[in-house]
């Protein structure tokens, strides 16, 4: 058992409730910084609270005034190089500021409860995109993935929100996918299993995002009703140089085959990484090497116009680079460099 502690000085004229609020804010700071620690309320924390409050108000207005934008990052079929779908990502186009990235506002949305409204917007916008693809005869069989917070899964009414988005747009639920991180699913396995079973009953696919970064991954994978496992980018980035990470990738691929799960490699940024996951038998991949997140209409130009990469060319490049590396190593060993 451990504790996170928040402390504050009591000053003359303080209202009791204000003192408690300051100490409570310090507790949350201790939790954000890793737990099992003591944090003192100070001016820096006060400025942070005021900044978050200002951002929360602005975000609330942004949702109401249509300042959110959907970006898409294409996902490739690693067997063919062809697009298999995309991941939908939210951006905030804040007037007078410019593009605000999710890391700057999603944590505030989750703490304030705005995450429910924001994700309802994402679900309906993604479903509308799916329906539009069908109307123009493009994107057949391509899935669109939307990230969902653990709070929405456990505390919200995700099933009702999905039903509303699908009914409002006429989207095919079989082309929609929701992604949740492993740690979010493990917060309440029983509740997660119940809700996700309802999601899958509607034809919507379920993916575990950032797989491998949580706890008891392999134990719970068989128990949770999921369709897709997305390998965390940290394993992909070092799989070509680190035996432990390459073993993790190989193990998850074999487990995916056993449990009939699709395996997706995230964060592919080099030719060597792409060649490695292809050889390892990973079925799908995404990353900056293949395509960066861009506004939806720009991403669709890539999704609807042929392969994202040439499989044979990538494998040939990787072999050539590996050969050159081996030559340099041998030359260095014999003092030829």
CSV table of C-alpha atoms in Angstrom, one decimal:
chain,number,residue,atom,x,y,z
A,1,UNK,CA,0.0,0.0,0.0
A,2,UNK,CA,1.3,3.4,-0.9
A,3,UNK,CA,0.1,7.0,-0.7
A,4,UNK,CA,0.2,10.2,-2.7
A,5,UNK,CA,0.2,13.3,-0.5
A,6,UNK,CA,-0.7,16.9,-1.2
A,7,UNK,CA,0.2,19.7,1.2
A,8,UNK,CA,-0.4,23.4,1.4
A,9,UNK,CA,0.3,26.2,3.9
A,10,UNK,CA,-2.6,27.7,5.8
A,11,UNK,CA,-2.5,31.5,5.6
A,12,UNK,CA,-4.3,34.1,7.6
A,13,UNK,CA,-7.8,34.7,6.2
A,14,UNK,CA,-8.0,31.4,4.3
A,15,UNK,CA,-11.4,29.8,3.9
A,16,UNK,CA,-11.3,26.2,5.0
A,17,UNK,CA,-12.7,25.0,1.6
A,18,UNK,CA,-9.9,26.9,-0.3
A,19,UNK,CA,-7.2,25.2,1.8
A,20,UNK,CA,-8.7,21.8,1.0
A,21,UNK,CA,-8.9,22.6,-2.7
A,22,UNK,CA,-5.3,23.6,-2.8
A,23,UNK,CA,-4.2,20.4,-1.0
A,24,UNK,CA,-6.4,18.4,-3.3
A,25,UNK,CA,-4.7,20.0,-6.4
A,26,UNK,CA,-1.3,19.0,-4.9
A,27,UNK,CA,-2.5,15.4,-4.5
A,28,UNK,CA,-3.4,15.2,-8.2
A,29,UNK,CA,0.0,16.7,-9.0
A,30,UNK,CA,1.6,13.9,-7.0
A,31,UNK,CA,-0.4,11.3,-8.9
A,32,UNK,CA,0.5,12.8,-12.3
A,33,UNK,CA,4.2,12.7,-11.3
A,34,UNK,CA,4.2,9.0,-10.6
A,35,UNK,CA,2.4,8.6,-7.2
A,36,UNK,CA,4.0,7.6,-3.9
A,37,UNK,CA,5.3,11.1,-3.3
A,38,UNK,CA,4.5,14.4,-1.5
A,39,UNK,CA,3.8,17.5,-3.5
A,40,UNK,CA,3.6,21.0,-2.1
A,41,UNK,CA,1.1,23.5,-3.5
A,42,UNK,CA,3.0,26.5,-4.8
A,43,UNK,CA,2.7,29.4,-7.3
A,44,UNK,CA,3.8,27.2,-10.2
A,45,UNK,CA,1.0,24.8,-9.5
A,46,UNK,CA,-1.4,27.7,-9.1
A,47,UNK,CA,-0.4,29.0,-12.6
A,48,UNK,CA,-0.9,25.5,-14.0
A,49,UNK,CA,-4.4,25.3,-12.5
A,50,UNK,CA,-5.3,28.7,-14.0
A,51,UNK,CA,-3.9,27.7,-17.4
A,52,UNK,CA,-5.9,24.4,-17.4
A,53,UNK,CA,-9.1,26.3,-16.4
A,54,UNK,CA,-8.6,28.7,-19.2
A,55,UNK,CA,-7.9,25.9,-21.7
A,56,UNK,CA,-11.0,23.9,-20.5
A,57,UNK,CA,-13.3,26.9,-21.1
A,58,UNK,CA,-11.7,27.5,-24.6
A,59,UNK,CA,-12.1,23.8,-25.4
A,60,UNK,CA,-15.7,23.8,-24.3
A,61,UNK,CA,-16.3,26.7,-26.7
A,62,UNK,CA,-14.2,25.0,-29.4
A,63,UNK,CA,-16.5,22.0,-29.5
A,64,UNK,CA,-19.6,24.2,-29.7
A,65,UNK,CA,-18.1,26.5,-32.4
A,66,UNK,CA,-16.8,23.8,-34.7
A,67,UNK,CA,-13.1,24.3,-34.1
A,68,UNK,CA,-12.2,20.6,-34.0
A,69,UNK,CA,-10.7,19.0,-37.1
A,70,UNK,CA,-10.3,15.3,-38.1
A,71,UNK,CA,-6.9,14.2,-39.3
A,72,UNK,CA,-6.3,10.7,-40.8
A,73,UNK,CA,-3.2,8.5,-40.7
A,74,UNK,CA,-3.4,5.7,-43.3
A,75,UNK,CA,-2.8,2.1,-42.3
A,76,UNK,CA,-1.2,-0.3,-44.8
A,77,UNK,CA,-1.7,-4.0,-45.5
A,78,UNK,CA,1.9,-5.2,-45.1
A,79,UNK,CA,1.3,-8.2,-47.4
A,80,UNK,CA,0.4,-6.0,-50.4
A,81,UNK,CA,1.4,-2.4,-49.5
A,82,UNK,CA,-2.2,-1.3,-50.2
A,83,UNK,CA,-4.1,1.0,-47.8
A,84,UNK,CA,-6.3,-1.0,-45.4
A,85,UNK,CA,-7.9,2.0,-43.7
A,86,UNK,CA,-6.9,4.8,-41.4
A,87,UNK,CA,-6.8,6.0,-37.8
A,88,UNK,CA,-8.8,9.1,-37.1
A,89,UNK,CA,-7.1,11.7,-34.9
A,90,UNK,CA,-8.4,15.0,-33.5
A,91,UNK,CA,-6.8,18.4,-33.8
A,92,UNK,CA,-8.0,21.7,-32.5
A,93,UNK,CA,-7.7,24.7,-34.8
A,94,UNK,CA,-7.8,27.4,-32.1
A,95,UNK,CA,-8.3,30.9,-33.4
A,96,UNK,CA,-5.3,33.2,-32.8
A,97,UNK,CA,-3.2,30.2,-31.7
A,98,UNK,CA,-3.2,27.7,-34.6
A,99,UNK,CA,-3.2,23.9,-34.5
A,100,UNK,CA,-3.3,22.5,-31.0
A,101,UNK,CA,-2.3,18.8,-30.7
A,102,UNK,CA,-4.1,16.2,-28.6
A,103,UNK,CA,-1.4,15.9,-25.9
A,104,UNK,CA,-2.1,19.5,-25.0
A,105,UNK,CA,-5.9,19.2,-24.5
A,106,UNK,CA,-7.0,15.6,-24.2
A,107,UNK,CA,-5.8,15.3,-20.5
A,108,UNK,CA,-7.9,18.4,-19.7
A,109,UNK,CA,-10.9,17.0,-21.6
A,110,UNK,CA,-10.6,13.7,-19.6
A,111,UNK,CA,-10.4,15.5,-16.2
A,112,UNK,CA,-13.2,17.9,-16.9
A,113,UNK,CA,-15.7,15.4,-18.5
A,114,UNK,CA,-15.5,17.2,-21.9
A,115,UNK,CA,-14.0,13.9,-23.2
A,116,UNK,CA,-17.5,12.5,-23.7
A,117,UNK,CA,-18.7,15.4,-25.9
A,118,UNK,CA,-15.4,15.4,-27.8
A,119,UNK,CA,-15.5,11.7,-28.5
A,120,UNK,CA,-19.1,11.8,-29.6
A,121,UNK,CA,-18.1,14.4,-32.1
A,122,UNK,CA,-15.2,12.1,-33.3
A,123,UNK,CA,-17.5,9.1,-33.6
A,124,UNK,CA,-20.1,10.9,-35.6
A,125,UNK,CA,-17.5,12.6,-37.8
A,126,UNK,CA,-15.8,9.3,-38.5
A,127,UNK,CA,-19.1,7.6,-39.3
A,128,UNK,CA,-20.1,10.4,-41.6
A,129,UNK,CA,-16.8,9.9,-43.4
A,130,UNK,CA,-17.4,6.1,-43.8
A,131,UNK,CA,-20.9,6.8,-45.2
A,132,UNK,CA,-19.5,9.4,-47.7
A,133,UNK,CA,-16.9,6.9,-48.9
A,134,UNK,CA,-19.7,4.5,-49.7
A,135,UNK,CA,-21.7,7.1,-51.5
A,136,UNK,CA,-18.8,8.0,-53.9
A,137,UNK,CA,-17.8,4.4,-54.4
A,138,UNK,CA,-14.4,4.6,-52.6
A,139,UNK,CA,-12.8,3.0,-49.6
A,140,UNK,CA,-14.5,-0.3,-50.0
A,141,UNK,CA,-13.6,-2.6,-47.1
A,142,UNK,CA,-11.5,0.1,-45.4
A,143,UNK,CA,-11.9,0.6,-41.7
A,144,UNK,CA,-11.7,3.9,-39.8
A,145,UNK,CA,-10.4,3.7,-36.3
A,146,UNK,CA,-11.4,6.1,-33.5
A,147,UNK,CA,-9.6,6.4,-30.1
A,148,UNK,CA,-11.8,6.1,-27.1
A,149,UNK,CA,-10.8,7.0,-23.5
A,150,UNK,CA,-11.1,4.6,-20.7
A,151,UNK,CA,-13.4,7.1,-18.9
A,152,UNK,CA,-15.8,6.9,-21.8
A,153,UNK,CA,-15.7,3.1,-21.7
A,154,UNK,CA,-16.2,2.8,-17.9
A,155,UNK,CA,-18.2,5.8,-16.9
A,156,UNK,CA,-19.9,6.9,-20.1
A,157,UNK,CA,-22.6,5.3,-22.3
A,158,UNK,CA,-20.4,4.2,-25.2
A,159,UNK,CA,-23.0,1.9,-26.7
A,160,UNK,CA,-25.6,4.6,-26.9
A,161,UNK,CA,-23.1,7.0,-28.4
A,162,UNK,CA,-22.2,4.5,-31.1
A,163,UNK,CA,-25.8,3.8,-31.9
A,164,UNK,CA,-26.5,7.5,-32.2
A,165,UNK,CA,-23.5,8.1,-34.5
A,166,UNK,CA,-24.4,5.1,-36.8
A,167,UNK,CA,-28.1,6.0,-36.9
A,168,UNK,CA,-27.4,9.7,-37.7
A,169,UNK,CA,-25.0,8.9,-40.6
A,170,UNK,CA,-26.1,5.6,-42.0
A,171,UNK,CA,-22.5,4.3,-41.7
A,172,UNK,CA,-21.7,0.6,-42.0
A,173,UNK,CA,-20.6,-0.4,-38.4
A,174,UNK,CA,-18.4,-3.1,-39.9
A,175,UNK,CA,-16.1,-0.4,-41.2
A,176,UNK,CA,-15.7,1.3,-37.8
A,177,UNK,CA,-13.1,0.4,-35.2
A,178,UNK,CA,-12.6,1.7,-31.7
A,179,UNK,CA,-9.2,1.8,-30.0
A,180,UNK,CA,-8.5,1.7,-26.3
A,181,UNK,CA,-5.1,1.5,-24.5
A,182,UNK,CA,-4.3,-1.7,-22.6
A,183,UNK,CA,-4.1,0.1,-19.2
A,184,UNK,CA,-7.6,1.5,-19.7
A,185,UNK,CA,-9.0,-1.9,-20.3
A,186,UNK,CA,-7.3,-3.3,-17.2
A,187,UNK,CA,-8.7,-0.6,-14.9
A,188,UNK,CA,-12.0,-2.5,-14.8
A,189,UNK,CA,-11.9,-5.7,-16.8
A,190,UNK,CA,-15.4,-6.9,-16.0
A,191,UNK,CA,-17.0,-3.6,-17.1
A,192,UNK,CA,-14.7,-3.3,-20.1
A,193,UNK,CA,-15.7,-6.9,-21.2
A,194,UNK,CA,-19.4,-6.2,-20.9
A,195,UNK,CA,-19.3,-2.9,-22.9
A,196,UNK,CA,-16.9,-4.3,-25.6
A,197,UNK,CA,-19.1,-7.3,-26.1
A,198,UNK,CA,-21.9,-4.9,-26.9
A,199,UNK,CA,-19.7,-2.9,-29.3
A,200,UNK,CA,-18.7,-6.1,-31.2
A,201,UNK,CA,-22.3,-7.3,-31.3
A,202,UNK,CA,-23.0,-4.2,-33.5
A,203,UNK,CA,-20.2,-5.2,-35.9
A,204,UNK,CA,-17.7,-2.6,-34.7
A,205,UNK,CA,-14.2,-3.8,-34.3
A,206,UNK,CA,-12.2,-3.4,-31.1
A,207,UNK,CA,-8.5,-2.8,-30.9
A,208,UNK,CA,-6.0,-2.7,-28.0
A,209,UNK,CA,-3.7,0.3,-28.6
A,210,UNK,CA,-0.1,0.6,-27.3
A,211,UNK,CA,-0.1,-3.1,-26.5
A,212,UNK,CA,2.8,-4.3,-24.4
A,213,UNK,CA,3.0,-1.2,-22.2
A,214,UNK,CA,0.5,-2.3,-19.5
A,215,UNK,CA,0.5,-5.2,-17.1
A,216,UNK,CA,-0.6,-8.8,-17.4
A,217,UNK,CA,-1.0,-8.3,-21.2
A,218,UNK,CA,-0.9,-11.9,-22.2
A,219,UNK,CA,-3.2,-13.0,-19.3
A,220,UNK,CA,-6.0,-10.7,-20.2
A,221,UNK,CA,-5.8,-10.8,-24.0
A,222,UNK,CA,-7.7,-14.0,-24.2
A,223,UNK,CA,-10.4,-12.8,-21.7
A,224,UNK,CA,-11.2,-9.4,-23.4
A,225,UNK,CA,-13.5,-9.3,-26.4
A,226,UNK,CA,-11.1,-7.7,-28.9
A,227,UNK,CA,-10.2,-8.1,-32.6
A,228,UNK,CA,-7.0,-6.2,-33.1
A,229,UNK,CA,-3.7,-5.8,-31.2
A,230,UNK,CA,-1.6,-2.7,-32.0
A,231,UNK,CA,2.0,-3.2,-30.9
A,232,UNK,CA,3.4,-0.2,-29.2
A,233,UNK,CA,5.9,1.9,-31.2
A,234,UNK,CA,8.6,1.4,-28.5
A,235,UNK,CA,8.9,-2.2,-29.5
A,236,UNK,CA,9.0,-1.5,-33.2
A,237,UNK,CA,11.6,1.3,-32.9
A,238,UNK,CA,14.2,-1.1,-31.3
A,239,UNK,CA,13.1,-4.5,-32.7
A,240,UNK,CA,15.9,-4.5,-35.2
A,241,UNK,CA,18.6,-3.9,-32.6
A,242,UNK,CA,17.1,-5.3,-29.3
A,243,UNK,CA,16.6,-9.1,-28.9
A,244,UNK,CA,14.1,-8.6,-26.1
A,245,UNK,CA,11.8,-6.3,-28.2
A,246,UNK,CA,12.1,-8.5,-31.3
A,247,UNK,CA,11.0,-11.5,-29.1
A,248,UNK,CA,8.0,-9.5,-27.9
A,249,UNK,CA,7.0,-8.8,-31.5
A,250,UNK,CA,7.4,-12.4,-32.6
A,251,UNK,CA,5.4,-13.6,-29.5
A,252,UNK,CA,2.5,-11.2,-30.1
A,253,UNK,CA,2.4,-12.2,-33.8
A,254,UNK,CA,2.2,-15.9,-32.8
A,255,UNK,CA,-0.4,-15.2,-30.2
A,256,UNK,CA,-2.4,-13.2,-32.6
A,257,UNK,CA,-2.5,-16.2,-35.0
A,258,UNK,CA,-3.6,-18.5,-32.2
A,259,UNK,CA,-6.4,-16.2,-31.0
A,260,UNK,CA,-7.4,-15.1,-34.5
A,261,UNK,CA,-6.4,-11.4,-33.9
A,262,UNK,CA,-5.0,-8.9,-36.4
A,263,UNK,CA,-1.7,-7.5,-35.3
A,264,UNK,CA,-0.8,-3.9,-36.2
A,265,UNK,CA,2.7,-2.4,-36.0
A,266,UNK,CA,2.7,1.3,-34.9
A,267,UNK,CA,5.4,3.9,-35.3
A,268,UNK,CA,7.2,2.5,-38.4
A,269,UNK,CA,9.7,5.1,-39.3
A,270,UNK,CA,12.6,3.3,-41.1
A,271,UNK,CA,13.0,0.9,-44.0
A,272,UNK,CA,14.6,-1.6,-41.6
A,273,UNK,CA,11.6,-1.5,-39.3
A,274,UNK,CA,9.2,-2.0,-42.1
A,275,UNK,CA,11.1,-4.9,-43.5
A,276,UNK,CA,11.4,-6.4,-40.0
A,277,UNK,CA,7.6,-6.4,-39.3
A,278,UNK,CA,6.9,-7.7,-42.8
A,279,UNK,CA,9.3,-10.7,-42.2
A,280,UNK,CA,7.8,-11.2,-38.7
A,281,UNK,CA,4.4,-11.7,-40.2
A,282,UNK,CA,2.7,-8.6,-38.8
A,283,UNK,CA,-0.5,-8.0,-40.9
A,284,UNK,CA,-0.9,-4.2,-40.8
A,285,UNK,CA,1.3,-1.2,-40.2
A,286,UNK,CA,1.3,2.5,-39.8
A,287,UNK,CA,3.9,5.2,-39.2
A,288,UNK,CA,5.6,8.2,-40.6
A,289,UNK,CA,7.5,6.1,-43.2
A,290,UNK,CA,4.2,5.1,-44.7
A,291,UNK,CA,2.2,8.3,-44.2
A,292,UNK,CA,1.9,11.1,-41.6
A,293,UNK,CA,-1.4,12.3,-40.2
A,294,UNK,CA,-2.9,14.9,-42.5
A,295,UNK,CA,-6.3,16.6,-42.9
A,296,UNK,CA,-8.9,14.0,-43.9
A,297,UNK,CA,-9.2,15.2,-47.6
A,298,UNK,CA,-5.5,15.1,-48.0
A,299,UNK,CA,-5.1,11.6,-46.4
A,300,UNK,CA,-7.9,10.3,-48.7
A,301,UNK,CA,-5.8,11.2,-51.7
A,302,UNK,CA,-3.3,8.7,-50.5
A,303,UNK,CA,-5.8,6.1,-49.3
A,304,UNK,CA,-7.7,6.0,-52.6
A,305,UNK,CA,-4.7,6.1,-55.0
A,306,UNK,CA,-2.7,2.9,-54.9
A,307,UNK,CA,-0.1,1.3,-52.6
A,308,UNK,CA,1.5,3.1,-49.7
A,309,UNK,CA,4.8,1.2,-50.4
A,310,UNK,CA,6.3,-1.4,-52.7
A,311,UNK,CA,6.9,-4.5,-50.7
A,312,UNK,CA,9.6,-6.0,-52.9
A,313,UNK,CA,11.5,-2.7,-53.0
A,314,UNK,CA,11.4,-2.3,-49.3
A,315,UNK,CA,12.7,-5.8,-48.6
A,316,UNK,CA,15.5,-5.3,-51.3
A,317,UNK,CA,16.5,-1.9,-49.7
A,318,UNK,CA,16.7,-3.5,-46.2
A,319,UNK,CA,18.8,-6.3,-47.5
A,320,UNK,CA,21.2,-3.9,-49.3
A,321,UNK,CA,21.5,-1.7,-46.2
A,322,UNK,CA,22.1,-4.7,-44.0
A,323,UNK,CA,24.8,-6.0,-46.4
A,324,UNK,CA,26.6,-2.6,-46.3
A,325,UNK,CA,26.4,-2.5,-42.5
A,326,UNK,CA,28.0,-6.0,-42.3
A,327,UNK,CA,30.8,-4.8,-44.7
A,328,UNK,CA,31.5,-1.8,-42.5
A,329,UNK,CA,31.7,-4.0,-39.4
A,330,UNK,CA,34.1,-6.5,-41.0
A,331,UNK,CA,36.3,-3.6,-42.3
A,332,UNK,CA,36.4,-2.0,-38.9
A,333,UNK,CA,37.4,-5.3,-37.3
A,334,UNK,CA,40.3,-5.7,-39.6
A,335,UNK,CA,41.5,-2.1,-39.5
A,336,UNK,CA,40.4,-1.3,-43.0
A,337,UNK,CA,38.4,1.8,-42.1
